[in-house]
Short mmCIF file of C-alpha atoms and ligand atoms in Angstrom, two decimals:
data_model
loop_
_atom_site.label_atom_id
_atom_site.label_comp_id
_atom_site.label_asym_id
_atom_site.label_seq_id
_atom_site.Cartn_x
_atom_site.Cartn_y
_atom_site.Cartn_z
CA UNK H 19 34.37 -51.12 -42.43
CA UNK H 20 31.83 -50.13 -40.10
CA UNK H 21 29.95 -53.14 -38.65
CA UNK H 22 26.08 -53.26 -38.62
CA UNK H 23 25.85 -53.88 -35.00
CA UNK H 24 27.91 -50.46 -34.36
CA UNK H 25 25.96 -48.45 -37.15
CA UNK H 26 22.90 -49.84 -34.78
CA UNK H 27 24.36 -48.62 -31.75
CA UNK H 28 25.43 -45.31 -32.96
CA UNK H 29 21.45 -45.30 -33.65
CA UNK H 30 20.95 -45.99 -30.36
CA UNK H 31 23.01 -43.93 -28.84
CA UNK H 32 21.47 -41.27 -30.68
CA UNK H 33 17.97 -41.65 -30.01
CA UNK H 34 18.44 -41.90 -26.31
CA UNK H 35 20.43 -38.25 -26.66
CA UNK H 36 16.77 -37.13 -28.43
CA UNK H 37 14.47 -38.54 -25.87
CA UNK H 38 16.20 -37.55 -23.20
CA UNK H 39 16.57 -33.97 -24.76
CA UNK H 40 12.80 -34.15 -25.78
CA UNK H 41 12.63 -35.17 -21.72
CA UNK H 42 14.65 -32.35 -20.62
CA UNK H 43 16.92 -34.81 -18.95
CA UNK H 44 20.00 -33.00 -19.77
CA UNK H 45 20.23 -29.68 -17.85
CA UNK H 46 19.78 -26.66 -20.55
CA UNK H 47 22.16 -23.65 -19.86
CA UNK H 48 19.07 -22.08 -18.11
CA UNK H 49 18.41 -25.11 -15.72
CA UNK H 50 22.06 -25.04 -14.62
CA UNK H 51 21.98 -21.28 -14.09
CA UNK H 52 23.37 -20.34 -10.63
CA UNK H 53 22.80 -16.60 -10.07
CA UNK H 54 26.12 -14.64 -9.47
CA UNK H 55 27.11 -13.28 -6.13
CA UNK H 56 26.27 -9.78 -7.62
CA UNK H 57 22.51 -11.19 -8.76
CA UNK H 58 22.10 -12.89 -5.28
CA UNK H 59 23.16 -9.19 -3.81
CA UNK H 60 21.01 -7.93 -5.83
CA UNK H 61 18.19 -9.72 -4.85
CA UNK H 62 18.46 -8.60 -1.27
CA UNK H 63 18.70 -5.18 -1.64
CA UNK H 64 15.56 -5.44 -4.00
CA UNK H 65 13.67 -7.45 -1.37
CA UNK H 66 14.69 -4.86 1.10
CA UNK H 67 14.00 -1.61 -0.53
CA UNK H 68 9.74 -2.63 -0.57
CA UNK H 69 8.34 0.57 -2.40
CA UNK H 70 8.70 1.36 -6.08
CA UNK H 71 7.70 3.56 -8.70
CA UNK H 72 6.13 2.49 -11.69
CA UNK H 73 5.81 4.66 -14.50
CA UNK H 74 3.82 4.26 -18.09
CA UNK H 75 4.79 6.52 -20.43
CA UNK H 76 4.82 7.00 -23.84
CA UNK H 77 3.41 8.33 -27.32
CA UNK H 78 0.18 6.50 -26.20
CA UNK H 79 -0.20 9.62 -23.27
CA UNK H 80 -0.62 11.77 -25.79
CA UNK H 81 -4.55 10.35 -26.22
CA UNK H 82 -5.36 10.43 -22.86
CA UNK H 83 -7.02 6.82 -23.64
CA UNK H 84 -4.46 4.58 -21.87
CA UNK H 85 -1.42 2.37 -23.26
CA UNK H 86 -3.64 -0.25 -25.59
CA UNK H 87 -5.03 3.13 -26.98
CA UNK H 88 -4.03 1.38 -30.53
CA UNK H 89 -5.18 -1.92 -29.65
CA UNK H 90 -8.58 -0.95 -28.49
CA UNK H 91 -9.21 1.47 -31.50
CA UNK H 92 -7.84 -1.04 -33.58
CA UNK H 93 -5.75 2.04 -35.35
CA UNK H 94 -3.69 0.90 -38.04
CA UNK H 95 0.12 1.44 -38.73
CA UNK H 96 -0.42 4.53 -40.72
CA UNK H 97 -2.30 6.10 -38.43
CA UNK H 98 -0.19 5.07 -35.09
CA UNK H 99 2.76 6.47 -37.02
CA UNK H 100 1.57 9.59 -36.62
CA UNK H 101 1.29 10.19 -32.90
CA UNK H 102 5.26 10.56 -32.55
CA UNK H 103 4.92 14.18 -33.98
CA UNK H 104 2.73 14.69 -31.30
CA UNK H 105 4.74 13.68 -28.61
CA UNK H 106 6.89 16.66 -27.42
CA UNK H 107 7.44 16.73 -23.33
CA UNK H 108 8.48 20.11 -22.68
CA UNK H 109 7.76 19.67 -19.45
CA UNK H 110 9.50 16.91 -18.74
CA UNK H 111 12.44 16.65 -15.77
CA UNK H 112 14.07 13.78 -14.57
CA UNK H 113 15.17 15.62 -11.09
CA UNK H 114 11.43 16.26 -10.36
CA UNK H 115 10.18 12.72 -11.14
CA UNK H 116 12.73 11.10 -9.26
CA UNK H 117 12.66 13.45 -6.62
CA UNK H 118 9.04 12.58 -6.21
CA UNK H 119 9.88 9.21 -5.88
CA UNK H 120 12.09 9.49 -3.49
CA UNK H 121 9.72 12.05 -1.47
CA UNK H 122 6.88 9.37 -1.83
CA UNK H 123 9.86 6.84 0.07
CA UNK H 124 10.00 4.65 -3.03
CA UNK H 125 13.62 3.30 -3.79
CA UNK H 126 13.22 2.42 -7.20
CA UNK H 127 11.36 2.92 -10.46
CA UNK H 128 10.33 0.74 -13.43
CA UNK H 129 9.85 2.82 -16.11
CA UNK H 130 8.61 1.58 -20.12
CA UNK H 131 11.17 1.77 -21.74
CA UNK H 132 8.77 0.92 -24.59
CA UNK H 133 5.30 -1.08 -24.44
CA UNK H 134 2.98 -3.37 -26.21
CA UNK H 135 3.10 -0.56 -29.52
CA UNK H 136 7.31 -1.32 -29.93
CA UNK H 137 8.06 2.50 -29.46
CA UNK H 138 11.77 2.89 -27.76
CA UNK H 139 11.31 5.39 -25.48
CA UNK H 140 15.23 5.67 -25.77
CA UNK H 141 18.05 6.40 -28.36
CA UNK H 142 18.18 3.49 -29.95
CA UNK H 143 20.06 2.61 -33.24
CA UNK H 144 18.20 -0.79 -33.97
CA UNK H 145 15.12 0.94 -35.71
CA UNK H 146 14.22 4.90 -36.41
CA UNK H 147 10.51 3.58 -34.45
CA UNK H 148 12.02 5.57 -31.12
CA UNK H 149 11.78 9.13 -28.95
CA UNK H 150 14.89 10.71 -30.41
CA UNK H 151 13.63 10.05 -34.92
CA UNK H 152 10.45 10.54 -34.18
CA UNK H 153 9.53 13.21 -32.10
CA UNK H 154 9.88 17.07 -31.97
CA UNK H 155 11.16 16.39 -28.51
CA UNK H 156 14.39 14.79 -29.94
CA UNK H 157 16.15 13.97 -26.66
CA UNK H 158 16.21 10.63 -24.68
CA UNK H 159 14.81 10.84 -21.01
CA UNK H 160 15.50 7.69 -20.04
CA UNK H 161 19.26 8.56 -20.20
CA UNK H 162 17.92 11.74 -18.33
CA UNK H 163 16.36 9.74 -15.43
CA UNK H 164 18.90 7.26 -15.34
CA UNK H 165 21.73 9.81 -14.84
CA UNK H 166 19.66 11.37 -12.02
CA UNK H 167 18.54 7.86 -10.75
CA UNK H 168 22.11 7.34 -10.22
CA UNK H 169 22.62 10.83 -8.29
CA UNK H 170 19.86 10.35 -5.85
CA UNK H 171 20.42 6.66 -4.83
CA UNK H 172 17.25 5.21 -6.64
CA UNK H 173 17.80 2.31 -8.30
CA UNK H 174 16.61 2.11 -12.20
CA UNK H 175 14.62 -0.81 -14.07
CA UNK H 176 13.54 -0.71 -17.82
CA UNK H 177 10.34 -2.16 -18.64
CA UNK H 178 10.72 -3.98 -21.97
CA UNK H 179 7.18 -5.53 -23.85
CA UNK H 180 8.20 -8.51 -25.23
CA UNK H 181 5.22 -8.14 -27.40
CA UNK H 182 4.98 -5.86 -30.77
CA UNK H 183 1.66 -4.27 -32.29
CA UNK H 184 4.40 -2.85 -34.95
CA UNK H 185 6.99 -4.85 -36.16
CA UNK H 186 6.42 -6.85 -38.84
CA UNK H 187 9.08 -9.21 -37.60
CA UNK H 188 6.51 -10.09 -34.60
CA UNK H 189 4.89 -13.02 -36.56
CA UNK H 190 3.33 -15.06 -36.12
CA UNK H 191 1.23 -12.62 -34.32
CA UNK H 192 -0.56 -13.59 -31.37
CA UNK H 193 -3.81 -13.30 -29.01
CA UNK H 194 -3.55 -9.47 -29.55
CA UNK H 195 -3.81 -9.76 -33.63
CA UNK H 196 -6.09 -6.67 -35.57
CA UNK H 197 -5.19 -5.87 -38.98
CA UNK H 198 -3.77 -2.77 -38.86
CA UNK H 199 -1.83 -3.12 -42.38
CA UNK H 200 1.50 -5.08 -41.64
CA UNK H 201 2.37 -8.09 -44.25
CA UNK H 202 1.44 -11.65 -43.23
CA UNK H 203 4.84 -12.71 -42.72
CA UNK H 204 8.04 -11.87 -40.57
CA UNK H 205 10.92 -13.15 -39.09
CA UNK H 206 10.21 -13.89 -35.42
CA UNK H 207 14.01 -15.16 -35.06
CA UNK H 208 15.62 -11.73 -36.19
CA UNK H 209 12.80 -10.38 -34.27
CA UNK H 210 14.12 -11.91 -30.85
CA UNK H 211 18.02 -12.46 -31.72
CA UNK H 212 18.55 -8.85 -33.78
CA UNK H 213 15.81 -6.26 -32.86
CA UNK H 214 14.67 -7.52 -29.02
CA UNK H 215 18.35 -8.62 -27.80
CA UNK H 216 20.03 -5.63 -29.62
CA UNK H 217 17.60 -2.78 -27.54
CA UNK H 218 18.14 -4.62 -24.23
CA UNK H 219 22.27 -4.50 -25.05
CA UNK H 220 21.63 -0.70 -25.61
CA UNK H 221 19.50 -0.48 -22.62
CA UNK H 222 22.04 -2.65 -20.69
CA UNK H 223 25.12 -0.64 -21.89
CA UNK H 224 24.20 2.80 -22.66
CA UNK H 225 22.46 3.64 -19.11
CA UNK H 226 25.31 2.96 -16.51
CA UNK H 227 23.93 0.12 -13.76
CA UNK H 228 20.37 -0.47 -14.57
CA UNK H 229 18.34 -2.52 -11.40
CA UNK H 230 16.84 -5.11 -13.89
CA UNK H 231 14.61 -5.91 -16.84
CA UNK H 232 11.03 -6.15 -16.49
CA UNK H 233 9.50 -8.28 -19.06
CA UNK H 234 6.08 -8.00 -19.99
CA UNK H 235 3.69 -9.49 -23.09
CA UNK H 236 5.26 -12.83 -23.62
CA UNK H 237 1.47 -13.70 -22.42
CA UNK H 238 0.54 -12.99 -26.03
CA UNK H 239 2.25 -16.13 -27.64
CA UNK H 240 2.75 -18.19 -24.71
CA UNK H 241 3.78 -21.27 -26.73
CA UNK H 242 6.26 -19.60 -28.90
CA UNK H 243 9.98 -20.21 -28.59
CA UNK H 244 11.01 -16.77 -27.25
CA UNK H 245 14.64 -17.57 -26.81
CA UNK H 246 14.35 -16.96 -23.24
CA UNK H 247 17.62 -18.89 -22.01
CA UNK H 248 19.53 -16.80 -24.67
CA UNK H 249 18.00 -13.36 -24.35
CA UNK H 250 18.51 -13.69 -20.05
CA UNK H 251 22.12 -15.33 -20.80
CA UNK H 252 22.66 -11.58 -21.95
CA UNK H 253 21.21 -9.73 -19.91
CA UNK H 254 23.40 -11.59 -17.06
CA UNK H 255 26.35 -11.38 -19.34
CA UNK H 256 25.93 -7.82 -19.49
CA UNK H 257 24.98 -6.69 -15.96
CA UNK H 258 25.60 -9.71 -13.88
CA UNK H 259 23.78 -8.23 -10.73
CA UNK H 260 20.92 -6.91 -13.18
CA UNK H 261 17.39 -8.66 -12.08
CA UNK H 262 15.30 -10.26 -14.73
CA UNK H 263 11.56 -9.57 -13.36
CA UNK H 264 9.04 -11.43 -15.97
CA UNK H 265 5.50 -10.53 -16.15
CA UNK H 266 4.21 -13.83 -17.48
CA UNK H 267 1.80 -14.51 -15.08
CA UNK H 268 3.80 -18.31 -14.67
CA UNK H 269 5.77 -20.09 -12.30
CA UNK H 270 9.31 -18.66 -12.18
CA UNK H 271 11.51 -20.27 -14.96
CA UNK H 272 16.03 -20.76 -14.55
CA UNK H 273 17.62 -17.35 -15.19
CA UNK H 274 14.75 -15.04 -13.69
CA UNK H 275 15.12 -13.39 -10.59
CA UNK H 276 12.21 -12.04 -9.36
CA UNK H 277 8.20 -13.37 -9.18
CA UNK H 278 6.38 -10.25 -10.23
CA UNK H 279 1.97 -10.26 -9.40
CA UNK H 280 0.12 -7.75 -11.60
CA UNK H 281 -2.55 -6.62 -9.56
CA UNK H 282 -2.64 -8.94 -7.14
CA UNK H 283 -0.40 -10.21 -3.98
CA UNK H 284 1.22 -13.40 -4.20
CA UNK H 285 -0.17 -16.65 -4.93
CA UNK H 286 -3.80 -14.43 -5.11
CA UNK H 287 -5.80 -14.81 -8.66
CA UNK H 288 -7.68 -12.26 -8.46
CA UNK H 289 -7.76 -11.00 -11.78
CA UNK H 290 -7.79 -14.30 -13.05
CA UNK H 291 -4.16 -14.15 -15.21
CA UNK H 292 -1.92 -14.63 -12.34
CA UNK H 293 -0.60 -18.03 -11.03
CA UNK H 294 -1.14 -19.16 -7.41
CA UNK H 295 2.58 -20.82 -7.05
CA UNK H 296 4.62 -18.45 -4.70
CA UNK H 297 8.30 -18.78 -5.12
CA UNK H 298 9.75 -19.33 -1.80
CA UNK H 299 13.59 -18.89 -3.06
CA UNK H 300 12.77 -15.84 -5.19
CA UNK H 301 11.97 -12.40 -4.24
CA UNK H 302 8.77 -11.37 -4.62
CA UNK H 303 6.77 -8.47 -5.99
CA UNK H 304 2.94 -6.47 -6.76
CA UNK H 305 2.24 -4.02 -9.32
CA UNK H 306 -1.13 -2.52 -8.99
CA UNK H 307 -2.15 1.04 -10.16
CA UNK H 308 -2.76 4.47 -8.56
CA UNK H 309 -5.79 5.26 -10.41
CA UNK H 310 -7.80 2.80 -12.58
CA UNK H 311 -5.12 2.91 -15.44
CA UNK H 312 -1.60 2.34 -16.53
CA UNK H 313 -0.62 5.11 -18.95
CA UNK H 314 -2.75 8.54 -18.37
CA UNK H 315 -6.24 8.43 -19.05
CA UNK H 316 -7.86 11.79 -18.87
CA UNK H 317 -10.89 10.39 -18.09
CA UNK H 318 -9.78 8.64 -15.02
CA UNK H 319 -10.27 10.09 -11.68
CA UNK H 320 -10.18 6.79 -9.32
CA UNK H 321 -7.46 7.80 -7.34
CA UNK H 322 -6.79 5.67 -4.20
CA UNK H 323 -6.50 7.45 -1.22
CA UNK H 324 -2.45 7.73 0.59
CA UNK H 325 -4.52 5.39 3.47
CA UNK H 326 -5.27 2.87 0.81
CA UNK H 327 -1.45 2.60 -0.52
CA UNK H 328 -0.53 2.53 2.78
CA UNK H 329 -2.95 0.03 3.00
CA UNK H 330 -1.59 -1.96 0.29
CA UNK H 331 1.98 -1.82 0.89
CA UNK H 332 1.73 -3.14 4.12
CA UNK H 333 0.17 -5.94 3.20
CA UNK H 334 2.24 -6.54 0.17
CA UNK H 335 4.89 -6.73 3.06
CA UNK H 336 3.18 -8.68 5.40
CA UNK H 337 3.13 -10.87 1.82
CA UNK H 338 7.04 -10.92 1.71
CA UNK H 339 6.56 -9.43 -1.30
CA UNK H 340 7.24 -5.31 -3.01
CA UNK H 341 5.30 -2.82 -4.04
CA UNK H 342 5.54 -1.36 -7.42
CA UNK H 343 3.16 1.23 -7.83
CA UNK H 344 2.18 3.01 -10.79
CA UNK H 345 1.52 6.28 -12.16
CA UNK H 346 0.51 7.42 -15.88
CA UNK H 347 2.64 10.68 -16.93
CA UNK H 348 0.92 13.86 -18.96
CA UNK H 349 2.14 13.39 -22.18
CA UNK H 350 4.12 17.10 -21.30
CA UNK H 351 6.32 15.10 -18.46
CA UNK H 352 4.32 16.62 -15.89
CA UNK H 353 2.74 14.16 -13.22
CA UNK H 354 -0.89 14.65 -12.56
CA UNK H 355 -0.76 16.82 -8.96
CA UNK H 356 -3.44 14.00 -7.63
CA UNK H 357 -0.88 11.25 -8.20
CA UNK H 358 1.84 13.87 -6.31
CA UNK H 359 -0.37 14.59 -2.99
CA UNK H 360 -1.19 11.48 -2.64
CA UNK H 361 2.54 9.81 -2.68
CA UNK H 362 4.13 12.29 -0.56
CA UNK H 363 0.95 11.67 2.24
CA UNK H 364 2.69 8.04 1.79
CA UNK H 365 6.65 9.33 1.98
CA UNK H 366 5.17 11.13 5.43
CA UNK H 367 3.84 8.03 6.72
CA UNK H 368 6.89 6.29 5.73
CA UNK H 369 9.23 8.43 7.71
CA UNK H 370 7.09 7.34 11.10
CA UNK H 371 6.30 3.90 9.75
CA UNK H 372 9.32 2.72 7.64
CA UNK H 373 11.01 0.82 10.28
CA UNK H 374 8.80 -1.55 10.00
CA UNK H 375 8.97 -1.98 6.27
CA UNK H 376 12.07 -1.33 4.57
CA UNK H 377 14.14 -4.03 5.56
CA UNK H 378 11.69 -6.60 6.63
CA UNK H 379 10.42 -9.87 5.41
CA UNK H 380 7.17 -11.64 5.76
CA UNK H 381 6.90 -12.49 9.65
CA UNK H 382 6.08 -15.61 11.13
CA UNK H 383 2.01 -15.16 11.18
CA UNK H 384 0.24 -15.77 8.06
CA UNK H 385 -1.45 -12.56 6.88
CA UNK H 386 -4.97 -12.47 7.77
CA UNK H 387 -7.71 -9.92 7.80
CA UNK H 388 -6.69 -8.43 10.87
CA UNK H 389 -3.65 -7.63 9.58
CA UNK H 390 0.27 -8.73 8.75
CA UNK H 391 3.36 -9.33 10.37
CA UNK H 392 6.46 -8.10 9.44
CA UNK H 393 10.47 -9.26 10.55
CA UNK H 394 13.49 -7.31 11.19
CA UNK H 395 16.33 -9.30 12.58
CA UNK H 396 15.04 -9.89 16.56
CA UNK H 397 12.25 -7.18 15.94
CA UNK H 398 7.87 -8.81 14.70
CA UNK H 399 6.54 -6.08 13.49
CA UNK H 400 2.43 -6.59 13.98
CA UNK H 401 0.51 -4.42 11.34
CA UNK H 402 -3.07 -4.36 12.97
CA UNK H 403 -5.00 -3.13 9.74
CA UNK H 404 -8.42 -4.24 11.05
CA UNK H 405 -9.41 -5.33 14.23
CA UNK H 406 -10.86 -2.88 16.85
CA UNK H 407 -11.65 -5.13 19.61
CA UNK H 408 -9.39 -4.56 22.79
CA UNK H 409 -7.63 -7.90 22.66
CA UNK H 410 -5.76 -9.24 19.53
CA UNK H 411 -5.11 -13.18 19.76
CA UNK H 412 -2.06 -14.50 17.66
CA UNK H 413 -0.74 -18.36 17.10
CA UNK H 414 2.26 -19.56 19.05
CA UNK H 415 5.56 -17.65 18.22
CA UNK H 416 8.48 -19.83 18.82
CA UNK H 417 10.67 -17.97 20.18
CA UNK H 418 10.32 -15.41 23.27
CA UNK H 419 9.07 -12.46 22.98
CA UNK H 420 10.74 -10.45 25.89
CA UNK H 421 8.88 -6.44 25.14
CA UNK H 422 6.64 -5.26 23.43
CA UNK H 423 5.65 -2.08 22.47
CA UNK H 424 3.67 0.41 20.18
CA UNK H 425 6.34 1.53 17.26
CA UNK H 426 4.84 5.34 17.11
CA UNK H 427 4.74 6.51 20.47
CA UNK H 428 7.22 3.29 21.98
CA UNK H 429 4.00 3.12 24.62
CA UNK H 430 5.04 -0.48 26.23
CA UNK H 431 1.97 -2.80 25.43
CA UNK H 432 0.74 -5.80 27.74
CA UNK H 433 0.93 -9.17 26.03
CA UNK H 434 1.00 -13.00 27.13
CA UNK H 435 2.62 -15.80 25.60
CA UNK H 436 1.98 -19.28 25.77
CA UNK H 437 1.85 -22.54 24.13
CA UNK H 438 -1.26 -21.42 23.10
CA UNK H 439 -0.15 -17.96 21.40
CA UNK H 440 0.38 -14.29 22.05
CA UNK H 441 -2.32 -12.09 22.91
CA UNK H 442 -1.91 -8.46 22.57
CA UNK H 443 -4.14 -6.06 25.06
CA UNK H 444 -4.41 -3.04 21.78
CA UNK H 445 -5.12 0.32 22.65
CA UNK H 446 -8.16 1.66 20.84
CA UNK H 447 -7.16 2.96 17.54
CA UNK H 448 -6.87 6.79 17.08
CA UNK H 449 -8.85 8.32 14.66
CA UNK H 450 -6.93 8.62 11.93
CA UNK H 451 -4.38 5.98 11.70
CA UNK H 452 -4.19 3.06 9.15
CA UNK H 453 -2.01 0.69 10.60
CA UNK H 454 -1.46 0.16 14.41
CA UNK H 455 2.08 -1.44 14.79
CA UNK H 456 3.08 -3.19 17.64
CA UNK H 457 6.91 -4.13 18.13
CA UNK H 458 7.30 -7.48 19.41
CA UNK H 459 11.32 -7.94 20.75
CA UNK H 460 12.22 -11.42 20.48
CA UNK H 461 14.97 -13.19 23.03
CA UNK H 462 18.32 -12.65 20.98
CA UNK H 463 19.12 -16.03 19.21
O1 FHN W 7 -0.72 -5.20 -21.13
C1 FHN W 7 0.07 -4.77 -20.08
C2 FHN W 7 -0.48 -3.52 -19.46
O2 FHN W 7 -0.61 -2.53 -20.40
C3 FHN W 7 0.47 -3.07 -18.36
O3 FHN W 7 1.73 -2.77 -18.90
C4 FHN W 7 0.59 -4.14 -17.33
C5 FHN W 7 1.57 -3.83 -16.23
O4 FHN W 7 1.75 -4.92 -15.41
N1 FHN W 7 1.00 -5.43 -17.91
C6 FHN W 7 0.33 -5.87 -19.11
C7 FHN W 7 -0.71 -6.85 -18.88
O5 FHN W 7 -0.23 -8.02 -18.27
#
């Protein structure tokens, strides 16, 4: 027979294994996740490629009105099921998009592989709500651009909203709710384990190596369990070196693999959503948009100028950080000619410029509004953005700087360097350029 005192300290015994569950004491598999060699590979060739493509399509373009188009006119389920028959992109061709990437110097693309409405934008067997059942177009591009992703050396990442204006499965619902005519209950478990984990293992097996998943919408119920350690558990299982890139707007959780800013460089609020913690062992990335929008808006002509991207990727490198920038497909396939003149002005500058941004990481001078620094093995890139005064005055670099020189023209450029810092005697900037850089050689260590 069992004594008392034992029964008491089983009790014990089991209590302490609650509290210091309820404590997270003991490590979950998450906390104990050690990325792969492949993932930490990974990583690096992410953090060196810079420039990306981000693309917002789906059967939303077909309004002209933007991705929430259902959200915002509060459509219901009836009426959103129709837009699939409307959805039919003759003109659609994976060579041309990606060779406009690649044209534009971007080495990668995130594309949705469906958004906030649930729509797979793929061939996918979990539900009939996809490209291939619903639409007279019938075919699946995504297998399209992947297969020419993989012959032209881009790498591929899927987009995945986490959040679903569709399925009746996504309930509780969350901050996005409207009444648009599902039933006031669901199963949020076969939601995540069944529907959400069974696209990503077609998206993660059907597509050949896919760069990485970027998650987006989990902002919508940000206290619900969302199975996270299980869902990224697969997606490593699947494609070890596959990044996990979550749009949560929150400091970096176990299992993800990249800090993604919407709108916004690191650590800067701007918008208000995004976090100010900067992950120093993750790599690090910016989405912003090429025009006002994500997914076309017809009514949307606030196209940034190539200076401006240029503008904006150098700082995002100056940040340590990407570039993902995005464009809104026709619903046809074709991309707006605006959006195309203004990338390739960006692939030219690249092809003078991109030494001193492919590759690099954030240099050793915090990015002010002069300008950035960027780092290339024994090479300080200096990305004078705005400052038209002769002299430019840095703070001490450590180690020597033994030439320096301008990176177009290799001019040699006078400099000094003390305990005191490095000042740069700048020519005067010509006329059209949007980014003087200066190479600074450092003593070999
Ligand atoms: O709601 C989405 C939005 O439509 C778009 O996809 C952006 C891209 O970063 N993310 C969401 C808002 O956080």
């Amino acid at each position: 027979m069992i004594s008392l005192r034992r029964i008491r300290t089983r009790q014990s015994f089991v209590v302490l294994v609650l509290l210091l569950c309820s404590f997270q004491v003991l490590p979950s598999a998450a906390q104990t996740y050690q990325p792969s060699p492949e993932n930490l590979q990974a990583r690096r060739e992410f953090q060196d490629m810079k420039f990306g493509m981000f693309i917002h399509w789906g059967v939303y373009s077909v309004l002209g009105d933007g991705e929430w188009v259902f959200h915002n006119r509060k459509m219901t389920i009836d009426e959103y099921n129709r837009l699939p028959m409307f959805f039919d992109p003759e003109k659609f061709d994976a060579h041309t998009w990606v060779s406009l990437a690649k044209a534009a110097g971007m080495k990668y693309i995130t594309i949705t592989s469906r958004h906030h409405d649930g729509f797979a934008m793929f061939d996918s067997k979990i539900s009939d709500w996809n490209i291939v059942a619903r639409t007279p177009y019938k075919n699946d591009p995504l297998k399209m651009l992947a297969d020419e992703c993989h012959k032209q050396g881009i790498k591929l990442f899927f987009y995945y909203s986490q959040l679903d204006w569709h399925n009746p499965d996504y309930y509780p619902r969350g901050a996005t709710d409207w009444p648009n005519g599902r039933p006031d209950h669901g199963d949020f478990n076969a939601y995540l384990d069944n529907y959400m984990d069974g696209q990503l293992t077609e998206l993660l097996t059907n597509y050949g190596p896919v760069g990485g998943i970027w998650f987006d919408g989990m902002w919508d119920k940000p206290n619900a369990d969302w199975h996270l350690d299980k869902t990224y558990a697969l997606i490593h299982k699947l494609q070890p070196a596959a990044l996990i890139i979550p749009n949560h707007h929150q400091t970096p959780r176990p299992g993800e693999d990249v800090q993604t800013f919407e709108r916004d460089l690191p650590g800067q609020n701007s918008a208000g959503f995004n976090t100010t913690f900067i992950s120093t062992q993750l790599p690090l990335e910016s989405s912003d948009t090429l025009n006002e929008n994500w997914g076309f808006n017809i009514g949307d002509s606030h196209y940034k100028s190539a200076e401006e991207l240029e503008r904006r990727l150098v700082r995002a490198a100056g940040n340590n950080s990407n570039l993902l920038m995005n464009i809104g497909p026709y619903p046809n396939g074709e991309i707006d000619p605006q959006f195309q003149t203004r990338l390739r002005a960006v692939g030219e500058w690249l092809s003078k410029y991109g030494e001193s941004i492919y590759g690099t990481r954030g240099g050793p001078i915090a990015p002010a509004d002069w300008g950035v620094t960027t780092q290339k093995g024994n090479n300080i890139y200096v990305h004078v953005l705005n400052w038209a005064a002769p002299l430019l005055a840095l703070p001490p670099i450590q180690t020597k700087i033994t030439a320096a020189h301008v990176l177009l023209d290799r001019q040699s450029v006078t400099f000094t360097q003390n305990a005191d810092g490095v000042v740069l005697k700048l020519a005067s900037p010509s006329k059209d350029e949007t980014d003087r850089v200066i190479v600074l050689s450092l003593a070999g260590k």
